[in-house]
């Protein structure tokens, strides 16, 4: 069973199903789910596979978003190039920031990340206000040219593109988490860093690379966001949304493959429904975090995989797989 | 830059240091004594500020407001501790971090329901101005500095000279042995948690006259609080005091030079200190968990 859950074809099936869900659900909601799940994937990887909780993810989202936004506002009109520029900008920032942050132990890492998030917010809101226009932001409507093959300026085009990118990201993380040696060493870092160091691995390099990969995923989501909403303002890096990525990861199951997708689907769905009844959305996010943490910290997919493993073990599967699933 | 501006900036920086210290001493106590990162301290900070606003506008007395804020926070923190935080004392730091962040968000949401979104003003209780080297300095700022020093001395006395403080410190090293001596360690942890939350509320109370009281105030001060905690080293009261002094001065003098520096400069200082010592100035290596 577990083999089916983690195979390539499952990813294709899940995303195709999700794509055709637009017959029942609004396309805007599904586009947001696709983009936000990419963002949550990075955070989930950091928490579940590396043991680093980051409350500063909006900062990394913002660098990708502003990379794309500034390119579109000042230099060019091609949204594909803009996304590329956003990703490159976030790679450069992550490589530099990672050099400092990865040395810290996990408590310091979390606090530093949140501090970094606030500093990034001030950077885009106040320090670079000449170029970013602070809270008003960069308005990019009619600054993008229609593109061939997939037209990113039309809602249909961006919908398709967001799903293709999300599926590619999932392929990549599937490879990273289940097949590659690097993914396995990441898990070792989380479980017993000292032992890994004793075995001769340079844990600093492993953590740095994982940090760059995870946060570049966030940057990619940020760049998609800019193209999708045709605007970017400083609020994208605001601290009050800092917990969303963590909440989604914990809800879906940190470190699981489909956890971020399920988490995002439920989270954004809840947000859309609840915001019609509740004025202040933080209450629900806070409650969600508390409930998920007290209910066992495994998240939805994490718990489901546990049940499935039990179920299939009863049905005479000789040895359970070597990979370790779910949980923090 | 003239001398008068500099003097008033230094005094402002010192009073900011006082507020940062009061806010972060709660975080430090929780980490140093219970090995948990309690992000809900920022909720108690905002709650304190709102309570002092409410009581002051009802009764007209700031000091009564201070008392009311601390009592309310005591009750709120007790409820949170009993219902939620109690369950994660023995777990790794990450659990307490995510959980208390949830509590913080919940608290901010509830504050928005009760008091609304619009910022509220709180009048300064001491309005006089003192002359220092020809520069007029509000006495209230000096009062904040004195209060922070008093709290620092009191906390140090409590931890190092009283039986209770000694028992709490022993509780970290060997909880079982302390319990074998007939001391209820959970009660000590509750006490520490309540003490930290009351100090955070006090920070909110005395910060209220400086700024407008708004629901996001707890969120917007997190960055400075974290920088203070990280520069000083998590869990060290002395380190917290020293780094609060550094950050306060960097913020107020940085703002004199170029306004956005107020937020950026402490971050740069933090980065440089972390480069030299990844555990902060006074953080110990033993706390690597």
Coordinates of C-alpha atoms in Angstrom, one line a residue, chain A:
Chain A
X1 CA 0.0 0.0 0.0
X2 CA 2.7 2.3 1.0
X3 CA 4.4 1.7 -2.4
X4 CA 1.3 3.0 -4.1
X5 CA 1.1 6.1 -1.9
X6 CA 4.6 7.2 -2.9
X7 CA 4.9 6.3 -6.5
X8 CA 5.1 8.7 -9.4
X9 CA 1.8 7.7 -10.9
X10 CA 0.0 8.6 -7.7
X11 CA 1.3 12.1 -7.9
X12 CA 0.0 12.4 -11.5
X13 CA -3.3 10.9 -10.6
X14 CA -3.8 13.2 -7.5
X15 CA -2.9 16.3 -9.4
X16 CA -5.0 15.4 -12.4
X17 CA -8.0 14.7 -10.1
X18 CA -7.4 18.0 -8.3
X19 CA -7.1 19.8 -11.7
X20 CA -10.5 18.5 -12.8
X21 CA -12.0 19.4 -9.5
X22 CA -12.6 22.8 -11.0
X23 CA -15.9 21.4 -12.3
X24 CA -17.1 21.5 -8.7
X25 CA -15.0 24.1 -6.9
X26 CA -14.0 27.7 -7.9
X27 CA -10.9 27.8 -9.9
X28 CA -9.5 30.7 -7.9
X29 CA -9.6 28.5 -4.8
X30 CA -7.8 25.6 -6.5
X31 CA -5.1 27.9 -8.0
X32 CA -4.4 29.2 -4.5
X33 CA -4.3 25.7 -3.1
X34 CA -1.8 24.7 -5.8
X35 CA 0.5 27.7 -5.2
X36 CA 0.2 27.6 -1.4
X37 CA 0.9 23.9 -1.2
X38 CA 4.2 24.5 -3.0
X39 CA 5.0 27.0 -0.3
X40 CA 3.9 24.6 2.5
X41 CA 6.0 21.8 1.0
X42 CA 9.2 23.6 1.8
X43 CA 8.2 24.2 5.3
X44 CA 7.0 20.7 5.8
X45 CA 10.3 19.3 4.5
X46 CA 12.2 21.5 7.0
X47 CA 10.1 20.4 9.9
X48 CA 9.5 16.8 9.2
X49 CA 12.8 15.8 7.5
X50 CA 15.3 18.2 9.1
X51 CA 13.8 18.9 12.4
X52 CA 14.0 22.7 11.9
X53 CA 10.9 24.7 12.6
X54 CA 10.8 28.0 10.8
X55 CA 8.4 30.7 11.7
X56 CA 10.0 32.9 9.1
X57 CA 8.8 31.3 5.9
X58 CA 7.0 34.5 4.7
X59 CA 10.4 36.1 4.3
X60 CA 11.5 33.5 1.8
X61 CA 8.2 33.7 0.0
X62 CA 8.7 37.5 -0.2
X63 CA 12.1 37.3 -1.8
X64 CA 10.8 35.1 -4.6
X65 CA 7.7 37.4 -5.0
X66 CA 9.7 40.6 -5.1
X67 CA 12.3 39.1 -7.4
X68 CA 9.5 38.4 -9.9
X69 CA 7.7 41.7 -9.1
X70 CA 10.7 43.9 -9.6
X71 CA 11.7 42.2 -12.8
X72 CA 8.2 42.8 -14.2
X73 CA 7.9 46.3 -13.0
X74 CA 11.3 47.6 -14.1
X75 CA 12.9 45.3 -16.6
X76 CA 10.7 43.0 -18.7
X77 CA 7.3 41.8 -19.5
X78 CA 7.6 38.0 -19.8
X79 CA 6.1 36.2 -16.8
X80 CA 8.1 33.1 -17.3
X81 CA 11.3 35.0 -17.1
X82 CA 9.9 36.8 -14.0
X83 CA 9.3 33.5 -12.3
X84 CA 12.9 32.4 -13.1
X85 CA 14.2 35.7 -11.8
X86 CA 12.2 35.3 -8.6
X87 CA 13.6 31.8 -8.1
X88 CA 17.1 32.9 -8.8
X89 CA 16.8 35.8 -6.3
X90 CA 15.5 33.5 -3.7
X91 CA 18.3 31.0 -4.3
X92 CA 20.9 33.8 -3.8
X93 CA 19.3 35.1 -0.6
X94 CA 18.8 31.6 0.8
X95 CA 22.4 30.6 0.1
X96 CA 23.6 33.7 2.0
X97 CA 21.1 33.5 4.9
X98 CA 21.6 29.8 5.2
X99 CA 25.3 30.2 5.9
X100 CA 24.4 32.0 9.1
X101 CA 21.2 30.2 10.2
X102 CA 22.2 26.6 9.7
X103 CA 24.9 26.8 12.3
X104 CA 22.3 27.4 15.0
X105 CA 20.5 24.8 17.0
X106 CA 16.8 24.4 16.5
X107 CA 15.5 26.8 19.1
X108 CA 17.8 29.6 17.9
X109 CA 17.0 28.7 14.3
X110 CA 13.3 29.3 14.9
X111 CA 13.7 32.6 16.7
X112 CA 16.3 33.9 14.2
X113 CA 14.0 33.0 11.3
X114 CA 11.1 35.0 12.8
X115 CA 13.4 37.9 13.5
X116 CA 14.6 37.6 9.8
X117 CA 11.0 37.6 8.7
X118 CA 10.3 40.9 10.5
X119 CA 13.5 42.4 9.2
X120 CA 12.5 41.4 5.7
X121 CA 9.1 43.0 6.2
X122 CA 10.8 46.3 7.2
X123 CA 13.3 46.0 4.3
X124 CA 10.5 45.9 1.7
X125 CA 8.1 48.2 3.6
X126 CA 10.5 51.0 4.7
X127 CA 14.1 50.6 3.6
X128 CA 13.6 50.0 -0.1
X129 CA 10.4 52.0 -0.2
X130 CA 11.7 53.9 -3.2
X131 CA 11.7 50.8 -5.4
X132 CA 9.0 48.6 -3.7
X133 CA 6.4 51.3 -2.8
X134 CA 6.0 49.8 0.6
X135 CA 2.4 48.9 1.6
X136 CA 0.9 50.0 -1.7
X137 CA 3.2 47.6 -3.5
X138 CA 4.0 47.0 -7.2
X139 CA 1.0 46.9 -9.4
X140 CA 1.7 44.7 -12.4
X141 CA -1.6 44.6 -14.2
X142 CA -1.1 45.1 -17.9
X143 CA 2.7 44.9 -17.4
X144 CA 2.7 41.2 -18.5
X145 CA 2.7 40.2 -22.1
X146 CA 0.6 37.2 -23.2
X147 CA 2.9 34.2 -23.6
X148 CA 2.8 31.4 -26.1
X149 CA 1.9 27.7 -25.2
X150 CA 0.6 28.5 -21.7
X151 CA -0.8 32.1 -21.4
X152 CA 0.1 33.1 -17.9
X153 CA -1.9 36.3 -18.1
X154 CA -5.2 34.4 -18.4
X155 CA -6.7 32.7 -15.3
X156 CA -7.0 29.4 -17.2
X157 CA -3.3 29.5 -18.2
X158 CA -2.1 30.2 -14.7
X159 CA -4.4 27.6 -13.3
X160 CA -2.8 24.9 -15.6
X161 CA 0.7 26.2 -15.0
X162 CA 0.3 26.2 -11.2
X163 CA -0.7 22.6 -11.3
X164 CA 2.1 21.6 -13.6
X165 CA 4.6 23.3 -11.4
X166 CA 3.1 21.8 -8.3
X167 CA 3.3 18.3 -9.8
X168 CA 6.9 18.9 -10.8
X169 CA 7.7 20.0 -7.2
X170 CA 6.0 16.9 -5.9
X171 CA 8.1 14.7 -8.3
X172 CA 11.2 16.4 -7.1
X173 CA 10.4 16.0 -3.4
X174 CA 9.3 12.4 -3.9
X175 CA 12.7 11.7 -5.4
X176 CA 14.4 13.7 -2.6
X177 CA 12.5 12.1 0.3
X178 CA 12.1 8.6 -0.8
X179 CA 14.8 7.7 -3.3
X180 CA 17.9 9.8 -2.7
X181 CA 20.7 9.3 -0.2
X182 CA 20.6 13.0 0.5
X183 CA 17.0 12.7 1.8
X184 CA 18.0 9.9 4.0
X185 CA 20.9 11.8 5.5
X186 CA 18.5 14.7 6.1
X187 CA 16.4 12.4 8.2
X188 CA 19.5 11.3 10.1
X189 CA 20.3 14.9 10.9
X190 CA 16.9 15.2 12.5
X191 CA 17.2 12.0 14.5
X192 CA 20.8 12.0 15.6
X193 CA 23.1 14.7 14.2
X194 CA 26.0 13.8 16.4
X195 CA 26.1 10.2 15.2
X196 CA 26.0 11.4 11.6
X197 CA 28.9 13.7 12.3
X198 CA 30.8 10.8 13.9
X199 CA 30.2 8.7 10.8
X200 CA 32.1 11.4 8.8
X201 CA 29.3 13.4 7.2
X202 CA 29.5 17.2 7.2
X203 CA 26.1 17.9 8.7
X204 CA 26.5 21.6 8.2
X205 CA 26.6 21.2 4.4
X206 CA 23.6 18.8 4.5
X207 CA 21.6 21.3 6.5
X208 CA 22.7 24.2 4.3
X209 CA 21.7 22.4 1.1
X210 CA 18.4 21.3 2.5
X211 CA 17.7 24.8 3.8
X212 CA 18.4 26.3 0.4
X213 CA 16.2 23.7 -1.4
X214 CA 13.3 24.1 1.0
X215 CA 13.3 27.9 1.0
X216 CA 13.8 28.1 -2.8
X217 CA 10.5 26.1 -3.0
X218 CA 9.0 28.9 -1.0
X219 CA 10.6 31.4 -3.3
X220 CA 9.1 29.6 -6.3
X221 CA 5.6 29.8 -4.7
X222 CA 6.2 33.5 -4.1
X223 CA 7.1 34.2 -7.7
X224 CA 3.9 32.3 -8.8
X225 CA 2.0 34.4 -6.4
X226 CA 3.2 37.6 -7.9
X227 CA 2.3 36.5 -11.4
X228 CA -1.1 35.1 -10.3
X229 CA -2.2 38.2 -8.3
X230 CA -0.5 40.7 -10.6
X231 CA 0.8 42.6 -7.6
X232 CA 3.1 42.3 -4.7
X233 CA 3.2 44.4 -1.5
X234 CA 5.1 44.3 1.8
X235 CA 2.3 42.4 3.5
X236 CA 3.4 39.2 1.9
X237 CA 6.2 39.1 4.5
X238 CA 4.1 40.1 7.5
X239 CA 4.8 38.3 10.7
X240 CA 1.1 37.7 11.4
X241 CA 1.0 35.1 8.6
X242 CA 4.3 33.6 9.7
X243 CA 2.6 30.6 11.3
X244 CA 0.5 29.7 8.4
X245 CA 3.1 27.5 6.7
X246 CA 3.8 25.8 10.0
X247 CA 0.1 25.3 10.7
X248 CA -0.4 23.8 7.3
X249 CA 2.5 21.5 7.7
X250 CA 1.5 20.3 11.1
X251 CA -2.1 19.9 10.0
X252 CA -1.3 17.8 7.0
X253 CA 1.6 15.9 8.6
X254 CA 5.1 17.3 8.5
X255 CA 7.5 15.4 6.4
X256 CA 4.9 13.3 4.5
X257 CA 4.6 13.6 0.8
X258 CA 1.0 14.6 0.5
X259 CA 0.7 16.2 3.9
X260 CA 1.2 19.8 2.6
X261 CA -1.3 19.3 -0.2
X262 CA -4.0 17.9 2.2
X263 CA -3.1 20.5 4.8
X264 CA -3.3 23.4 2.3
X265 CA -6.6 22.2 0.9
X266 CA -8.2 22.0 4.3
X267 CA -6.5 25.2 5.6
X268 CA -7.5 27.4 2.7
X269 CA -10.9 25.8 2.5
X270 CA -11.5 26.5 6.2
X271 CA -10.2 30.0 5.7
X272 CA -12.6 30.8 2.9
X273 CA -15.6 29.3 4.7
X274 CA -14.7 30.6 8.1
X275 CA -14.0 34.2 7.0
X276 CA -17.6 34.5 6.1
X277 CA -18.6 33.9 9.7
X278 CA -15.5 34.8 11.8
X279 CA -14.0 38.3 11.5
X280 CA -10.6 37.5 13.0
X281 CA -9.0 34.6 11.3
X282 CA -6.1 34.2 13.8
X283 CA -8.4 32.6 16.3
X284 CA -9.0 29.6 14.1
X285 CA -5.3 29.2 13.1
X286 CA -4.3 29.4 16.8
X287 CA -6.9 26.8 17.7
X288 CA -5.8 24.6 14.8
X289 CA -2.2 24.7 15.9
X290 CA -3.1 23.9 19.5
X291 CA -5.4 21.0 18.6
X292 CA -3.0 19.4 16.1
X293 CA -0.1 19.7 18.5
X294 CA -2.1 18.2 21.4
X295 CA -3.7 15.5 19.2
X296 CA -0.4 13.8 18.5
X297 CA 1.6 16.0 16.2
X298 CA 1.3 13.6 13.3
X299 CA -1.1 15.5 11.2
X300 CA -3.8 14.0 8.9
X301 CA -1.6 12.2 6.4
X302 CA 0.8 11.1 9.1
X303 CA -2.0 9.4 11.1
X304 CA -3.5 7.9 7.9
X305 CA -0.2 6.4 6.8
X306 CA 0.1 4.9 10.3
X307 CA -3.3 3.2 10.0
X308 CA -2.6 2.1 6.5
X309 CA 0.7 0.6 7.5
X310 CA -1.0 -1.3 10.3
X311 CA -3.7 -2.4 8.0
X312 CA -1.4 -3.7 5.3
X313 CA 0.9 -5.3 7.9
X314 CA -2.0 -7.4 9.0
X315 CA -2.6 -8.4 5.4
X316 CA 0.7 -10.2 5.3
X317 CA 3.2 -7.8 4.0
X318 CA 6.5 -9.4 5.0
X319 CA 8.7 -6.4 6.1
X320 CA 7.6 -2.9 6.6
X321 CA 9.4 -0.4 4.4
X322 CA 12.6 1.1 5.7
X323 CA 11.5 4.7 5.3
X324 CA 10.3 6.4 8.4
X325 CA 7.1 8.2 8.0
X326 CA 5.4 11.2 9.6
X327 CA 5.7 12.8 13.0
X328 CA 8.1 15.4 14.1

